[in-house]
Amino acid sequence: MPKKELKEIFISYLKDNGHRITNERILILDSALSMGNHFDADELYSKMRSDFIRVSRATVYNTLELMNNCKILTKHNFKGDRARYETKHGRKNHYHIICLSCNKILEFENQSIEKTLLKVCRNKNLKLTDYSIQVFAACESADNCTLTNQPCKIQ
Ligand SMILES: [Zn+2]
Ligand SMILES: [Zn+2]
């Protein structure tokens, strides 16, 4: 989905929920959408500072929450780690394997997992609304971690 549409979604969400539409919030939206995978609030804040965009840290934190609430971003808490966000729109459902030895993340897709979940819910007369799967694993040594070259590693 183009950025422009996401901006419209965000603006109408802010309006509908009685939040002020500020330039700061729109700048944060823009910067967040151009971050790589799985960033945290402080990484976004530092990135904006290095781009000479003036925003307060508190506004970055609460704007990310708002973007999570209106489903532009997905928020992850990987095993008690600080919250990480990624763009939700335009992305297929995917799962994360987190390497506990070196904190790298591998994303993978698997349709049979989703089918199983749908089936379990259907059998119970439930409508599946959302889910997330996090897999924790450990490599033997960070130097040889097979996740080393994955694009979405966390630092
Ligand atoms: Zn992801
Ligand atoms: Zn590893």
Short mmCIF file of C-alpha atoms and ligand atoms in Angstrom, two decimals:
data_model
loop_
_atom_site.label_atom_id
_atom_site.label_comp_id
_atom_site.label_asym_id
_atom_site.label_seq_id
_atom_site.Cartn_x
_atom_site.Cartn_y
_atom_site.Cartn_z
CA MET A 1 0.00 0.00 0.00
CA PRO A 2 1.39 3.41 -0.91
CA LYS A 3 2.53 5.68 1.88
CA LYS A 4 -0.09 8.24 0.96
CA GLU A 5 -2.92 5.84 1.75
CA LEU A 6 -1.34 4.81 5.02
CA LYS A 7 -1.13 8.47 5.92
CA GLU A 8 -4.85 8.86 5.20
CA ILE A 9 -5.66 5.83 7.34
CA PHE A 10 -3.59 7.28 10.16
CA ILE A 11 -5.13 10.74 9.91
CA SER A 12 -8.68 9.41 9.97
CA TYR A 13 -7.79 7.17 12.89
CA LEU A 14 -6.46 10.18 14.80
CA LYS A 15 -9.58 12.19 13.98
CA ASP A 16 -11.99 9.41 14.90
CA ASN A 17 -10.31 8.82 18.22
CA GLY A 18 -9.94 12.40 19.32
CA HIS A 19 -6.16 12.64 18.89
CA ARG A 20 -4.63 15.79 17.56
CA ILE A 21 -3.19 15.64 14.05
CA THR A 22 0.23 17.20 14.44
CA ASN A 23 3.08 17.67 12.04
CA GLU A 24 5.28 15.77 14.48
CA ARG A 25 3.06 12.70 14.30
CA ILE A 26 3.04 12.75 10.51
CA LEU A 27 6.84 13.03 10.43
CA ILE A 28 7.08 10.05 12.75
CA LEU A 29 4.73 8.06 10.54
CA ASP A 30 6.90 8.82 7.49
CA SER A 31 10.12 7.88 9.25
CA ALA A 32 8.66 4.72 10.77
CA LEU A 33 7.50 3.51 7.36
CA SER A 34 10.99 3.93 5.96
CA MET A 35 12.72 1.98 8.74
CA GLY A 36 13.88 -1.55 8.11
CA ASN A 37 12.23 -4.53 9.74
CA HIS A 38 11.78 -4.83 13.48
CA PHE A 39 12.92 -1.50 14.81
CA ASP A 40 12.37 -0.17 18.30
CA ALA A 41 11.31 3.30 19.42
CA ASP A 42 14.83 4.41 20.30
CA GLU A 43 16.21 3.33 16.94
CA LEU A 44 13.52 5.37 15.22
CA TYR A 45 14.20 8.33 17.49
CA SER A 46 17.95 8.20 16.75
CA LYS A 47 17.30 7.86 13.03
CA MET A 48 15.07 10.94 13.07
CA ARG A 49 17.65 12.92 15.00
CA SER A 50 20.35 11.98 12.53
CA ASP A 51 18.01 13.12 9.75
CA PHE A 52 17.70 16.44 11.63
CA ILE A 53 14.01 15.95 12.33
CA ARG A 54 13.11 17.43 15.69
CA VAL A 55 10.67 15.34 17.70
CA SER A 56 10.43 14.42 21.33
CA ARG A 57 11.20 10.89 22.43
CA ALA A 58 7.85 10.69 24.25
CA THR A 59 5.98 11.58 21.06
CA VAL A 60 7.87 8.90 19.15
CA TYR A 61 6.82 6.34 21.76
CA ASN A 62 3.17 7.29 21.83
CA THR A 63 2.86 7.74 18.06
CA LEU A 64 4.20 4.22 17.54
CA GLU A 65 1.50 3.01 19.92
CA LEU A 66 -1.14 4.84 17.88
CA MET A 67 0.20 3.32 14.67
CA ASN A 68 0.01 -0.08 16.30
CA ASN A 69 -3.58 0.58 17.40
CA CYS A 70 -4.69 1.42 13.89
CA LYS A 71 -2.82 -1.60 12.50
CA ILE A 72 -0.33 0.24 10.33
CA LEU A 73 2.42 -1.35 12.41
CA THR A 74 2.66 -4.61 14.27
CA LYS A 75 4.21 -4.54 17.70
CA HIS A 76 6.28 -7.45 18.88
CA ASN A 77 7.68 -8.26 22.27
CA PHE A 78 10.28 -10.86 21.57
CA LYS A 79 10.70 -12.63 24.89
CA GLY A 80 10.63 -9.62 27.15
CA ASP A 81 12.89 -7.65 24.86
CA ARG A 82 11.84 -4.03 24.35
CA ALA A 83 8.94 -3.59 21.95
CA ARG A 84 9.82 -3.80 18.29
CA TYR A 85 7.65 -2.65 15.43
CA GLU A 86 7.33 -3.53 11.79
CA THR A 87 5.10 -2.37 8.99
CA LYS A 88 1.95 -4.44 8.84
CA HIS A 89 0.32 -3.17 5.68
CA GLY A 90 1.31 -4.91 2.50
CA ARG A 91 3.00 -7.75 4.33
CA LYS A 92 1.98 -11.37 4.40
CA ASN A 93 1.51 -13.09 7.71
CA HIS A 94 4.86 -14.37 8.80
CA TYR A 95 6.53 -15.89 11.79
CA HIS A 96 9.73 -15.12 13.58
CA ILE A 97 12.56 -17.30 14.77
CA ILE A 98 14.69 -15.41 17.24
CA CYS A 99 18.21 -16.60 17.93
CA LEU A 100 18.78 -16.22 21.64
CA SER A 101 22.55 -16.46 21.32
CA CYS A 102 22.97 -13.53 19.00
CA ASN A 103 19.56 -11.85 18.83
CA LYS A 104 19.14 -12.21 15.10
CA ILE A 105 15.68 -12.74 13.64
CA LEU A 106 14.60 -14.92 10.77
CA GLU A 107 11.22 -14.37 9.17
CA PHE A 108 9.42 -17.24 7.53
CA GLU A 109 6.04 -17.93 6.02
CA ASN A 110 4.14 -21.16 6.30
CA GLN A 111 0.61 -21.57 5.05
CA SER A 112 -0.04 -24.88 6.73
CA ILE A 113 0.36 -23.27 10.17
CA GLU A 114 -2.33 -20.77 9.31
CA LYS A 115 -4.60 -23.47 7.93
CA THR A 116 -4.25 -25.44 11.14
CA LEU A 117 -5.10 -22.42 13.26
CA LEU A 118 -8.13 -21.63 11.12
CA LYS A 119 -9.31 -25.19 11.43
CA VAL A 120 -8.91 -25.29 15.20
CA CYS A 121 -10.90 -22.07 15.52
CA ARG A 122 -13.57 -23.19 13.08
CA ASN A 123 -14.06 -26.41 15.00
CA LYS A 124 -14.73 -24.34 18.11
CA ASN A 125 -17.02 -21.93 16.26
CA LEU A 126 -14.54 -19.13 16.63
CA LYS A 127 -13.43 -16.57 14.13
CA LEU A 128 -9.66 -16.24 14.01
CA THR A 129 -8.86 -12.53 14.37
CA ASP A 130 -5.12 -12.39 14.90
CA TYR A 131 -2.18 -14.46 15.99
CA SER A 132 1.56 -14.32 16.30
CA ILE A 133 4.13 -17.04 16.53
CA GLN A 134 7.57 -16.58 17.96
CA VAL A 135 10.11 -19.36 17.94
CA PHE A 136 13.16 -19.14 20.15
CA ALA A 137 16.27 -20.99 19.25
CA ALA A 138 19.97 -20.81 19.94
CA CYS A 139 22.96 -21.19 17.68
CA GLU A 140 26.18 -22.78 18.89
CA SER A 141 28.27 -19.73 18.26
CA ALA A 142 27.36 -16.30 17.03
CA ASP A 143 30.17 -16.44 14.45
CA ASN A 144 28.60 -19.44 12.80
CA CYS A 145 24.95 -18.52 13.24
CA THR A 146 23.03 -19.48 10.12
CA LEU A 147 20.88 -16.41 10.60
CA THR A 148 23.92 -14.18 10.11
CA ASN A 149 22.98 -13.00 6.67
CA GLN A 150 19.30 -12.48 7.22
CA PRO A 151 18.25 -8.96 6.35
CA CYS A 152 16.16 -8.32 9.41
CA LYS A 153 18.58 -8.92 12.23
CA ILE A 154 18.16 -6.95 15.41
CA GLN A 155 21.23 -5.28 16.83
ZN ZN B 1 8.74 -9.64 10.87
ZN ZN B 2 22.60 -16.99 16.40
#
